[in-house]
Coordinates of C-alpha atoms in Angstrom, one line a residue:
Chain A
X1 CA -9.9 28.9 -27.5
X2 CA -6.8 26.8 -26.9
X3 CA -4.6 27.5 -23.9
X4 CA -1.6 26.7 -21.9
X5 CA -2.2 26.3 -18.2
X6 CA 0.6 27.1 -15.6
X7 CA 0.1 25.9 -12.0
X8 CA 1.8 28.3 -9.7
X9 CA 3.3 27.0 -6.5
X10 CA 3.5 28.6 -3.1
X11 CA 4.5 27.6 0.4
X12 CA 4.0 29.3 3.8
X13 CA 2.6 32.4 2.2
X14 CA 5.3 32.9 -0.5
X15 CA 5.1 32.3 -4.2
X16 CA 7.9 29.9 -5.2
X17 CA 10.1 31.6 -7.9
X18 CA 9.8 28.7 -10.3
X19 CA 6.2 29.7 -10.9
X20 CA 7.4 32.8 -12.9
X21 CA 9.8 30.7 -14.9
X22 CA 6.8 28.6 -16.0
X23 CA 4.9 31.7 -17.0
X24 CA 7.9 32.6 -19.2
X25 CA 8.0 29.1 -20.7
X26 CA 4.2 29.3 -21.5
X27 CA 4.6 32.7 -23.1
X28 CA 7.5 31.4 -25.2
X29 CA 5.6 28.3 -26.3
X30 CA 2.2 29.9 -27.0
X31 CA 0.8 29.9 -30.5
X32 CA -0.9 33.1 -31.9
X33 CA -4.2 33.6 -30.2
X34 CA -3.5 31.0 -27.5
X35 CA -4.2 32.0 -23.9
X36 CA -1.8 31.6 -21.0
X37 CA -3.8 30.9 -17.8
X38 CA -2.1 30.7 -14.4
X39 CA -3.8 28.5 -11.8
X40 CA -3.6 29.5 -8.2
X41 CA -4.7 27.0 -5.6
X42 CA -4.9 27.8 -1.9
X43 CA -6.9 28.8 1.1
X44 CA -6.1 32.3 0.2
X45 CA -5.3 32.0 -3.4
X46 CA -6.1 35.6 -4.1
X47 CA -3.1 36.7 -2.0
X48 CA -0.8 35.6 -4.9
X49 CA -2.6 37.3 -7.7
X50 CA -0.3 40.3 -7.7
X51 CA 2.8 38.1 -7.6
X52 CA 1.8 36.2 -10.8
X53 CA 0.4 39.2 -12.7
X54 CA 3.2 39.2 -15.2
X55 CA 3.5 40.0 -18.9
X56 CA 2.2 37.1 -21.0
X57 CA -0.5 36.0 -18.6
X58 CA -4.0 36.4 -20.0
X59 CA -5.9 35.1 -17.1
X60 CA -5.4 34.1 -13.5
X61 CA -7.8 31.3 -12.3
X62 CA -8.0 31.1 -8.5
X63 CA -9.3 27.9 -6.7
X64 CA -10.1 28.3 -3.1
X65 CA -8.8 25.3 -1.1
X66 CA -10.2 24.1 2.2
X67 CA -6.6 23.9 3.7
X68 CA -3.7 26.3 4.1
X69 CA -0.9 23.8 3.3
X70 CA -0.3 21.7 0.3
X71 CA -2.4 18.5 0.1
X72 CA -2.0 16.2 -2.9
X73 CA -5.7 15.3 -3.2
X74 CA -6.7 19.0 -3.2
X75 CA -4.1 19.9 -5.8
X76 CA -5.1 16.9 -8.0
X77 CA -8.8 17.8 -7.9
X78 CA -8.2 21.5 -8.4
X79 CA -5.9 21.0 -11.4
X80 CA -8.4 18.6 -12.8
X81 CA -11.1 21.2 -12.6
X82 CA -8.9 23.8 -14.2
X83 CA -8.1 21.5 -17.1
X84 CA -11.9 20.9 -17.5
X85 CA -12.5 24.7 -17.5
X86 CA -9.7 25.7 -19.9
X87 CA -9.0 22.6 -22.0
X88 CA -5.3 23.3 -22.2
X89 CA -3.2 21.3 -24.6
X90 CA -0.3 21.8 -22.2
X91 CA -0.1 22.1 -18.4
X92 CA 3.1 23.3 -16.9
X93 CA 3.8 22.4 -13.2
X94 CA 7.0 23.0 -11.2
X95 CA 9.0 19.8 -10.7
X96 CA 9.1 20.0 -7.0
X97 CA 8.4 18.0 -3.8
X98 CA 4.8 19.1 -3.9
X99 CA 4.2 18.1 -7.5
X100 CA 5.9 14.8 -6.9
X101 CA 2.9 14.2 -4.6
X102 CA 0.1 14.5 -7.1
X103 CA 1.0 15.1 -10.8
X104 CA 1.5 11.4 -11.6
X105 CA -1.8 10.5 -9.8
X106 CA -3.7 13.1 -11.9
X107 CA -2.1 12.0 -15.2
X108 CA -2.6 8.3 -14.4
X109 CA -6.2 8.7 -13.5
X110 CA -7.1 11.0 -16.4
X111 CA -4.7 9.5 -18.9
X112 CA -3.0 12.7 -19.7
X113 CA 0.4 12.9 -21.3
X114 CA 3.1 13.0 -18.6
X115 CA 6.8 13.8 -18.2
X116 CA 8.7 15.0 -15.2
X117 CA 11.9 16.9 -14.6
X118 CA 11.6 18.4 -18.1
X119 CA 14.1 21.1 -19.0
X120 CA 13.2 21.7 -22.7
X121 CA 9.8 21.8 -24.4
X122 CA 9.1 22.1 -28.1
X123 CA 5.9 22.2 -30.1
X124 CA 5.9 20.2 -33.3
X125 CA 3.2 19.3 -35.8
X126 CA 2.5 16.0 -34.1
X127 CA 2.2 17.7 -30.6
X128 CA 4.4 18.5 -27.6
X129 CA 7.9 17.2 -27.3
X130 CA 9.6 17.2 -23.9
X131 CA 13.3 16.7 -23.2
X132 CA 14.6 15.4 -19.9
X133 CA 17.7 13.6 -18.7
X134 CA 18.2 9.9 -18.5
X135 CA 20.7 7.4 -17.1
X136 CA 21.9 9.7 -14.4
X137 CA 21.7 12.7 -16.7
X138 CA 24.3 11.1 -19.1
X139 CA 21.9 11.3 -22.0
X140 CA 19.0 13.5 -23.1
X141 CA 15.7 11.8 -23.6
X142 CA 13.1 13.2 -26.0
X143 CA 9.5 12.2 -25.3
X144 CA 6.4 12.6 -27.3
X145 CA 2.8 11.9 -26.3
X146 CA 0.9 10.2 -29.1
X147 CA -2.8 10.5 -28.9
X148 CA -2.9 12.7 -25.8
X149 CA -4.9 15.9 -26.2
X150 CA -3.6 17.3 -22.9
X151 CA 0.0 16.9 -21.7
X152 CA 1.3 17.6 -18.2
X153 CA 4.9 18.5 -17.8
X154 CA 6.7 18.9 -14.5
X155 CA 9.5 21.4 -15.4
X156 CA 12.9 21.6 -13.7
X157 CA 13.5 25.0 -12.0
X158 CA 16.1 27.1 -13.7
X159 CA 15.2 25.9 -17.2
X160 CA 13.5 29.2 -18.1
X161 CA 14.3 32.8 -17.2
X162 CA 11.4 34.2 -15.1
X163 CA 9.0 36.8 -16.5
X164 CA 9.3 39.9 -14.2
X165 CA 7.4 42.6 -16.1
X166 CA 4.1 43.4 -14.4
X167 CA 0.7 43.3 -16.2
X168 CA -2.9 43.2 -15.3
X169 CA -4.5 39.9 -16.4
X170 CA -8.2 39.0 -15.9
X171 CA -8.8 37.2 -12.6
X172 CA -11.4 34.5 -12.5
X173 CA -12.5 32.5 -9.4
X174 CA -13.1 28.9 -10.4
X175 CA -15.4 27.1 -8.0
X176 CA -14.5 23.5 -7.2
X177 CA -16.9 22.1 -4.7
X178 CA -15.4 18.6 -4.1
X179 CA -12.0 19.6 -2.6
X180 CA -11.2 17.4 0.3
X181 CA -7.8 16.9 2.0
X182 CA -6.9 13.4 3.3
X183 CA -3.6 14.5 4.9
X184 CA -3.5 16.3 8.2
X185 CA -0.5 18.7 8.1
X186 CA 1.2 19.3 11.4
X187 CA 4.4 21.4 11.8
X188 CA 7.1 22.6 9.5
X189 CA 10.7 21.9 10.6
X190 CA 13.8 23.7 9.6
X191 CA 16.2 20.8 9.1
X192 CA 19.3 22.8 9.5
X193 CA 18.2 24.8 12.5
X194 CA 20.9 24.9 15.1
X195 CA 23.6 24.1 12.6
X196 CA 27.1 25.5 13.2
X197 CA 27.4 27.4 10.0
X198 CA 25.1 29.2 7.6
X199 CA 26.3 28.0 4.2
X200 CA 24.1 30.5 2.4
X201 CA 26.4 33.3 3.5
X202 CA 29.9 31.9 3.0
X203 CA 32.1 32.9 0.0
X204 CA 34.4 29.9 -0.3
X205 CA 33.3 26.2 0.0
X206 CA 35.2 23.0 -0.2
X207 CA 32.7 20.2 -0.5
X208 CA 33.2 16.5 0.0
X209 CA 31.0 13.7 -1.5
X210 CA 30.8 10.0 -1.8
X211 CA 34.4 9.8 -3.0
X212 CA 35.4 10.4 0.6
X213 CA 34.8 6.7 1.1
X214 CA 35.1 6.6 4.9
X215 CA 34.4 8.8 7.9
X216 CA 38.1 8.3 8.9
X217 CA 39.1 10.4 5.9
X218 CA 37.0 13.4 7.0
X219 CA 39.6 15.1 9.4
X220 CA 42.2 15.6 6.7
X221 CA 39.6 17.5 4.6
X222 CA 38.6 19.5 7.6
X223 CA 42.2 20.5 8.0
X224 CA 42.7 21.2 4.4
X225 CA 39.6 23.4 4.2
X226 CA 40.8 25.4 7.2
X227 CA 44.2 25.7 5.6
X228 CA 42.9 27.1 2.3
X229 CA 40.3 29.3 4.1
X230 CA 37.2 27.3 2.9
X231 CA 34.1 26.2 4.8
X232 CA 33.8 22.4 4.6
X233 CA 30.5 21.3 3.2
X234 CA 29.2 18.1 1.6
X235 CA 26.8 16.4 -0.7
X236 CA 23.8 14.3 0.5
X237 CA 25.4 10.9 1.2
X238 CA 27.9 12.4 3.6
X239 CA 25.1 14.2 5.7
X240 CA 22.9 11.1 5.5
X241 CA 25.7 9.0 7.0
X242 CA 25.9 11.5 9.8
X243 CA 29.6 12.4 9.1
X244 CA 28.8 16.1 8.7
X245 CA 25.7 17.9 10.0
X246 CA 22.7 18.4 7.7
X247 CA 23.3 22.1 7.9
X248 CA 26.4 21.6 5.8
X249 CA 24.6 19.8 3.0
X250 CA 24.6 21.7 -0.3
X251 CA 21.7 21.0 -2.6
X252 CA 18.0 20.9 -3.2
X253 CA 17.0 19.4 0.1
X254 CA 19.8 21.1 1.9
X255 CA 20.8 24.7 1.4
X256 CA 21.9 26.7 -1.6
X257 CA 25.4 28.2 -1.6
X258 CA 23.9 31.6 -2.4
X259 CA 26.9 33.8 -1.6
X260 CA 29.6 31.4 -2.7
X261 CA 32.1 32.6 -5.3
X262 CA 34.5 29.7 -5.2
X263 CA 33.5 26.0 -4.8
X264 CA 35.8 23.0 -4.8
X265 CA 33.9 19.8 -5.3
X266 CA 35.9 16.8 -4.0
X267 CA 34.6 13.4 -5.0
X268 CA 31.2 14.6 -5.9
X269 CA 29.7 13.1 -9.0
X270 CA 27.1 15.9 -9.5
X271 CA 23.6 14.5 -9.0
X272 CA 21.0 17.0 -10.2
X273 CA 19.9 17.7 -6.6
X274 CA 23.4 18.7 -5.6
X275 CA 23.9 20.9 -8.7
X276 CA 20.7 22.8 -7.8
X277 CA 22.5 24.2 -4.7
X278 CA 25.8 25.2 -6.4
X279 CA 25.8 25.3 -10.2
X280 CA 25.4 29.1 -10.1
X281 CA 28.8 29.6 -8.4
X282 CA 31.2 31.6 -10.5
X283 CA 34.2 29.5 -10.1
X284 CA 33.7 25.8 -9.6
X285 CA 36.6 23.3 -9.5
X286 CA 35.8 19.6 -9.5
X287 CA 38.1 16.8 -8.6
X288 CA 36.7 13.3 -9.6
X289 CA 38.2 10.0 -10.8
X290 CA 35.3 9.6 -13.3
X291 CA 36.0 11.8 -16.4
X292 CA 32.2 11.4 -17.3
X293 CA 31.0 12.7 -14.0
X294 CA 28.2 15.4 -14.5
X295 CA 30.0 17.7 -12.0
X296 CA 32.4 18.5 -14.9
X297 CA 29.5 19.9 -16.9
X298 CA 29.1 22.8 -14.4
X299 CA 32.7 23.2 -13.3
X300 CA 35.0 25.8 -14.8
X301 CA 38.1 23.8 -14.0
X302 CA 38.4 20.1 -13.5
X303 CA 41.0 17.6 -12.2
X304 CA 40.4 14.0 -13.2
X305 CA 42.1 12.2 -10.4
X306 CA 42.2 10.9 -6.9
X307 CA 40.9 13.4 -4.2
X308 CA 43.4 12.2 -1.6
X309 CA 46.4 12.7 -3.9
X310 CA 45.1 16.1 -4.9
X311 CA 44.5 17.0 -1.2
X312 CA 48.1 16.0 -0.3
X313 CA 49.6 18.1 -3.1
X314 CA 47.3 21.1 -2.3
X315 CA 48.3 20.9 1.3
X316 CA 52.0 21.2 0.2
X317 CA 51.1 24.3 -1.8
X318 CA 49.6 26.0 1.3
X319 CA 52.1 24.9 3.9
Chain B
X1 CA 0.0 -7.1 8.3
X2 CA 1.7 -6.7 5.0
X3 CA 4.0 -4.1 3.3
X4 CA 4.5 -4.3 -0.4
X5 CA 7.6 -2.7 -1.9
X6 CA 8.2 -1.6 -5.4
X7 CA 11.7 -2.7 -6.5
X8 CA 13.7 -1.6 -9.6
X9 CA 16.9 -2.9 -11.1
X10 CA 18.3 0.5 -12.0
X11 CA 20.9 0.9 -14.7
X12 CA 24.2 2.8 -14.7
X13 CA 26.0 3.2 -18.0
X14 CA 29.5 1.9 -18.7
X15 CA 32.0 4.3 -20.1
X16 CA 31.9 4.9 -23.8
X17 CA 28.4 3.6 -24.1
X18 CA 26.7 3.5 -27.5
X19 CA 23.2 4.5 -28.5
X20 CA 21.0 1.6 -29.8
X21 CA 20.5 1.3 -33.5
X22 CA 17.0 2.7 -33.4
X23 CA 18.2 5.7 -31.5
X24 CA 15.6 5.2 -28.7
X25 CA 17.8 3.7 -25.9
X26 CA 21.3 2.7 -25.1
X27 CA 22.9 -0.6 -26.2
X28 CA 22.3 -3.2 -23.4
X29 CA 25.9 -4.3 -23.5
X30 CA 26.8 -1.1 -21.7
X31 CA 24.3 -1.5 -18.9
X32 CA 25.6 -1.9 -15.3
X33 CA 22.5 -3.0 -13.3
X34 CA 22.1 -2.7 -9.6
X35 CA 19.2 -2.4 -7.1
X36 CA 17.9 1.2 -7.1
X37 CA 19.6 3.1 -4.3
X38 CA 16.2 4.5 -3.0
X39 CA 14.8 1.0 -2.8
X40 CA 17.5 0.0 -0.3
X41 CA 15.9 2.6 2.0
X42 CA 12.3 1.6 1.4
X43 CA 13.1 -2.1 2.1
X44 CA 15.0 -1.1 5.2
X45 CA 12.1 0.9 6.5
X46 CA 9.8 -2.1 6.0
X47 CA 12.3 -4.3 7.8
X48 CA 12.5 -1.9 10.7
X49 CA 8.7 -2.0 11.1
X50 CA 8.8 -5.8 11.0
X51 CA 11.5 -6.0 13.6
X52 CA 10.2 -3.3 16.0
X53 CA 6.8 -4.9 16.3
X54 CA 7.8 -8.5 16.8
X55 CA 4.4 -9.1 18.5
X56 CA 2.5 -8.5 15.2
X57 CA 3.5 -10.7 12.2
X58 CA 4.6 -8.3 9.4
X59 CA 5.1 -9.8 5.9
X60 CA 7.5 -7.8 3.6
X61 CA 6.9 -8.5 -0.1
X62 CA 9.0 -7.1 -2.9
X63 CA 7.6 -6.7 -6.4
X64 CA 9.3 -5.7 -9.7
X65 CA 8.0 -5.2 -13.2
X66 CA 10.9 -6.4 -15.3
X67 CA 12.4 -9.3 -17.2
X68 CA 14.4 -12.0 -15.4
X69 CA 17.6 -9.9 -15.4
X70 CA 16.0 -8.1 -12.4
X71 CA 16.0 -11.3 -10.3
X72 CA 19.4 -10.3 -9.0
X73 CA 17.8 -7.2 -7.4
X74 CA 15.0 -9.3 -5.9
X75 CA 17.6 -11.8 -4.5
X76 CA 19.4 -8.9 -2.8
X77 CA 16.1 -7.9 -1.1
X78 CA 15.4 -11.5 0.0
X79 CA 19.0 -11.7 1.3
X80 CA 18.3 -8.6 3.4
X81 CA 15.2 -10.2 4.9
X82 CA 12.2 -9.7 2.6
X83 CA 9.8 -12.6 3.0
X84 CA 8.7 -12.9 -0.6
X85 CA 9.5 -11.6 -4.1
X86 CA 7.3 -11.3 -7.1
X87 CA 8.3 -10.5 -10.7
X88 CA 5.8 -9.6 -13.4
X89 CA 6.7 -9.5 -17.0
X90 CA 6.1 -10.5 -20.6
X91 CA 7.2 -9.0 -23.9
X92 CA 4.0 -6.8 -24.1
X93 CA 5.5 -4.8 -21.2
X94 CA 8.5 -3.6 -23.3
X95 CA 8.5 0.2 -23.7
X96 CA 6.4 0.8 -20.5
X97 CA 6.7 4.3 -19.1
X98 CA 6.4 4.9 -15.3
X99 CA 2.6 5.0 -15.4
X100 CA 2.4 1.6 -17.3
X101 CA 4.7 0.2 -14.6
X102 CA 2.6 1.7 -11.9
X103 CA -0.6 0.1 -13.3
X104 CA 1.1 -3.3 -13.1
X105 CA 2.3 -2.6 -9.5
X106 CA -1.2 -1.5 -8.5
X107 CA -2.6 -4.7 -10.0
X108 CA -0.2 -6.7 -7.8
X109 CA -1.2 -4.6 -4.8
X110 CA -4.9 -5.3 -5.5
X111 CA -4.0 -9.0 -5.4
X112 CA -1.7 -8.8 -2.3
X113 CA -3.9 -6.3 -0.3
X114 CA -1.0 -4.8 1.7
X115 CA -1.5 -2.2 4.5
X116 CA 1.3 0.0 3.1
X117 CA 2.9 0.3 -0.3
X118 CA 6.4 1.7 -0.4
X119 CA 8.4 2.8 -3.4
X120 CA 11.6 4.8 -3.7
X121 CA 11.1 8.6 -4.4
X122 CA 12.8 8.0 -7.7
X123 CA 15.2 5.7 -9.5
X124 CA 18.8 6.5 -9.9
X125 CA 18.7 6.0 -13.7
X126 CA 15.7 7.9 -15.0
X127 CA 14.6 9.8 -11.9
X128 CA 11.0 10.3 -13.0
X129 CA 9.7 10.4 -9.4
X130 CA 6.4 9.3 -10.8
X131 CA 6.0 5.5 -10.6
X132 CA 5.3 5.1 -6.9
X133 CA 2.9 7.9 -6.6
X134 CA 1.0 6.9 -9.8
X135 CA 0.3 3.5 -8.0
X136 CA -1.8 5.5 -5.5
X137 CA -3.8 6.9 -8.4
X138 CA -4.7 3.4 -9.6
X139 CA -5.5 2.2 -6.1
X140 CA -7.2 5.4 -4.9
X141 CA -5.2 5.3 -1.7
X142 CA -3.9 8.2 0.4
X143 CA -0.3 9.1 -0.5
X144 CA 2.7 11.2 0.3
X145 CA 6.0 11.7 -1.6
X146 CA 9.5 12.2 -0.3
X147 CA 9.0 10.6 3.1
X148 CA 12.0 11.2 5.4
X149 CA 10.7 9.8 8.6
X150 CA 7.9 7.4 9.3
X151 CA 6.1 6.3 12.5
X152 CA 3.7 3.4 12.0
X153 CA 2.4 0.7 14.3
X154 CA 1.1 -2.3 12.5
X155 CA -2.7 -2.3 12.4
X156 CA -2.9 1.5 13.0
X157 CA -5.4 3.5 11.0
X158 CA -2.9 6.3 10.4
X159 CA 0.7 6.9 9.7
X160 CA 2.7 9.9 11.0
X161 CA 5.4 11.0 8.7
X162 CA 7.8 13.7 7.7
X163 CA 7.9 15.0 4.2
X164 CA 11.2 16.4 3.1
X165 CA 10.7 19.7 1.2
X166 CA 13.2 22.0 -0.6
X167 CA 15.8 24.2 1.1
X168 CA 16.3 22.4 4.4
X169 CA 12.6 22.5 5.2
X170 CA 10.4 19.5 6.2
X171 CA 6.8 19.1 7.1
X172 CA 5.2 16.6 9.5
X173 CA 1.8 15.2 8.7
X174 CA -0.6 12.3 9.3
X175 CA -2.2 10.2 6.6
X176 CA -4.9 7.5 6.7
X177 CA -4.1 3.9 5.8
X178 CA -3.8 2.1 3.5
X179 CA -1.3 4.5 2.0
X180 CA 1.3 4.7 -0.7
X181 CA 4.5 6.3 0.4
X182 CA 7.6 7.2 -1.6
X183 CA 10.7 6.9 0.6
X184 CA 13.7 9.3 0.6
X185 CA 17.4 8.6 1.0
X186 CA 18.7 9.0 4.5
X187 CA 15.4 7.9 6.3
X188 CA 17.4 5.0 7.8
X189 CA 20.7 3.2 7.4
X190 CA 20.2 0.3 5.1
X191 CA 21.7 -3.0 6.2
X192 CA 24.0 -5.2 4.2
X193 CA 22.9 -8.7 3.4
X194 CA 24.5 -11.3 5.7
X195 CA 26.2 -14.4 4.3
X196 CA 23.4 -16.4 5.9
X197 CA 20.8 -14.1 4.3
X198 CA 22.3 -14.6 0.9
X199 CA 22.3 -18.4 1.4
X200 CA 18.6 -18.3 2.4
X201 CA 17.8 -16.0 -0.5
X202 CA 19.3 -18.4 -3.0
X203 CA 16.8 -21.1 -1.9
X204 CA 13.7 -18.8 -1.8
X205 CA 11.5 -18.9 -4.9
X206 CA 10.7 -15.7 -7.0
X207 CA 7.1 -15.8 -7.9
X208 CA 6.8 -15.0 -11.6
X209 CA 3.6 -13.7 -13.1
X210 CA 2.4 -12.6 -16.5
X211 CA 0.3 -9.4 -17.0
X212 CA -2.8 -11.6 -17.6
X213 CA -2.3 -13.3 -14.2
X214 CA -3.0 -9.9 -12.5
X215 CA -5.9 -8.9 -14.7
X216 CA -4.0 -6.7 -17.2
X217 CA -4.9 -6.6 -20.9
X218 CA -2.3 -6.3 -23.5
X219 CA -3.2 -2.6 -24.2
X220 CA -2.6 -1.9 -20.5
X221 CA 1.1 -2.7 -21.0
X222 CA 4.1 -1.3 -22.9
X223 CA 3.7 1.7 -25.1
X224 CA -0.1 1.3 -25.5
X225 CA -0.4 1.6 -21.7
X226 CA 2.0 4.5 -21.4
X227 CA 1.4 8.3 -21.2
X228 CA 4.7 9.1 -22.9
X229 CA 6.9 7.5 -25.5
X230 CA 10.7 7.8 -25.9
X231 CA 11.3 9.2 -29.3
X232 CA 15.1 9.7 -29.2
X233 CA 18.0 9.5 -26.9
X234 CA 21.2 11.3 -27.5
X235 CA 24.3 12.6 -25.8
X236 CA 23.8 16.4 -25.4
X237 CA 26.5 18.9 -26.3
X238 CA 27.7 20.1 -23.0
X239 CA 30.0 22.7 -21.8
X240 CA 32.9 20.9 -20.1
X241 CA 35.3 22.0 -17.5
X242 CA 38.8 23.0 -18.5
X243 CA 40.8 20.0 -17.3
X244 CA 44.0 21.0 -15.5
X245 CA 46.9 19.3 -17.2
X246 CA 50.1 17.8 -15.8
X247 CA 50.9 15.5 -12.9
X248 CA 49.2 15.9 -9.5
X249 CA 51.8 18.4 -8.3
X250 CA 51.2 20.6 -11.4
X251 CA 47.5 20.3 -11.0
X252 CA 47.7 21.3 -7.3
X253 CA 49.8 24.3 -8.2
X254 CA 47.3 25.4 -10.7
X255 CA 44.5 24.8 -8.2
X256 CA 46.3 26.8 -5.6
X257 CA 46.7 29.7 -8.0
X258 CA 43.0 29.7 -8.8
X259 CA 42.2 29.7 -5.0
X260 CA 44.6 32.5 -4.4
X261 CA 43.3 34.6 -7.2
X262 CA 39.7 34.1 -6.2
X263 CA 40.3 34.7 -2.5
X264 CA 42.9 37.4 -3.0
X265 CA 45.2 35.7 -0.5

C-alpha cells in the first residue's frame, strides 16, 4: 500500500510543534487508501507516541536510537530504514537545524527527490510538486522531481495548521540494527542566558536591523525606544556585530516575540529567519528604504523611507 | 594541512526584475552578483585556523561550481588571503540543483584531499541549506550543520564545535576528522580585503577545470544529475502593508497615532 511518511522531531524530551503541522500536511495530501505513517526516532522514541497520536495518523513507527540527542548519521540511517519498510512516495521532514544536518545526505546517497524550506505541496499526475522561495524570497519557485519514486521535502514550520485531535493509531517498532552515531554530544547552552530582558514577555518592541549602518547610531534608537515605551531589539546582523546582546535578537536562532502586540521594524529587510520570530505580531509597522523588502509582506503598516528621518520626526511627536 | 571551502557567487535581484522567457528563472540582466554572505564567514574561519597555528602550514583552497562570472567571488577570497582558487564548469552543468553541485564539490574534495571541508549554512539567494551537507554524503565524512563555534588544531583527529539550534539554544559536540561543516553567520568577524591583498589576488591564477577533469560523467551534471527540477518561477501574490502616505512629518504623526492606540498611552 502506498504511504506518506512524516518524520517527527523532538529535542530534550519534547516533541517540536512542527511535527504536528507535518501530520496535518500529510493528511491533507493523502490519496484515498493511502497510509500516513509517523516515524519517531530516539533513545526513548516510545515516549512521544501519545504526542503524535493524532487524527489522520494510521501508524506510528518507532526506531530506537543508541543516543539520546540528535545525531545526523543515526537519523539518516533510521529514515532510510523507514523508507525501505513503508515505501512512501513522499517523506515530510521539518525544515530545521536538525534536518539541515542529514536530509541532503540521505537524498544524495539514495538519489531521492529533494527540496528544502518548502511551504506548499501539491500532487499532480506527474508526481509531487513543491513550492519554495527563491532569490531572497522575492519569487516563488515550483519544483518537480522527474523520475523519483520517493521525494523528501523539508517543510517550513508554520506552513500547515497542526492536527490536534487525538486518535489511536497502530504502533510498530521498526528494528534498525546498524545505527551508529559519529558525533559526541556534550552540553546544551542557552545563548541568551543572563540577558538583560526577556523578549518573549514584552508587549511592544522596536527592532533595528542592518539599516542602522553603524554602532554610533544605536544610542538615538535606544532613546527613541524608551521615549515611546518600547523594548529595543534587533535582527541578527546587529547581535552578530555585538552592538546589542544576543538576548535581544528576534528570530529563529534568537527568541520569538511571543507576547508582543506592537512591533516597529526599523531598517530590517525581513529575512525568513527574522520573520519566524515576529510575523505573528498583530500590529507590525515597517520602515525601510527598499519598497520591495519582504518585511512589507508581513507588516500591517509601512513607511518607505529613511529610518533616521522617521526617527527624528517620531521623536518630535513624543516630545 | 588543507581546508577546502565551497564558494558561491550569490545573486540578488535588481528592482523591477523580469521572469525569463521560459518562465523557469529570472532574466540575467537583473542579477546583482556578490560573494555569498555565509561564505565570508567560512573563509574567515579557515583563515583564523591558518593564522592561529603558524607552526603548521595550512593551505586554504576555495572552490566554486560556476561559469566564469563567479571569478569575481573567487578573487575576493584570494584577496582576503586564500591560497588557491578552483572553478569547475562547462555547459553540461547548467540547471544543476544543490545535489548536482555537491557531487562536483565532492569530486574536487577527492582530488584535493583536505582535512576539513567548509561551506556556508546556506546561500543568500536560494537558501537551500543542502549543498554543503550533501558533500558529506558523497564523501562519506562526518558532518555537522549550522556551526557557530569551532575549535580545531591542525592535524587533530577531532573537531570540537557548537551547533546553533532554534530559539536561543546551542549544543556543543565533538566530531571525527575529516569532516564537512556548514558555517553560520556570526561565528567570527570577517575581514575586509586589503589593497595589497587585492593586488596580490589579481596576479594569482584561478584553476579552471571541466567536469571530466574531476571524473564526472555528463549525466552526473546539470538536470540529469539533480534531484529536483525548477519548473516555474513567479512573483507570488502577497498581502502588502498599507503604506503610510505624505511627507515624513505626516508619516510620523500617523505612526505615533498607531503607537498611542496600541499602547493606550
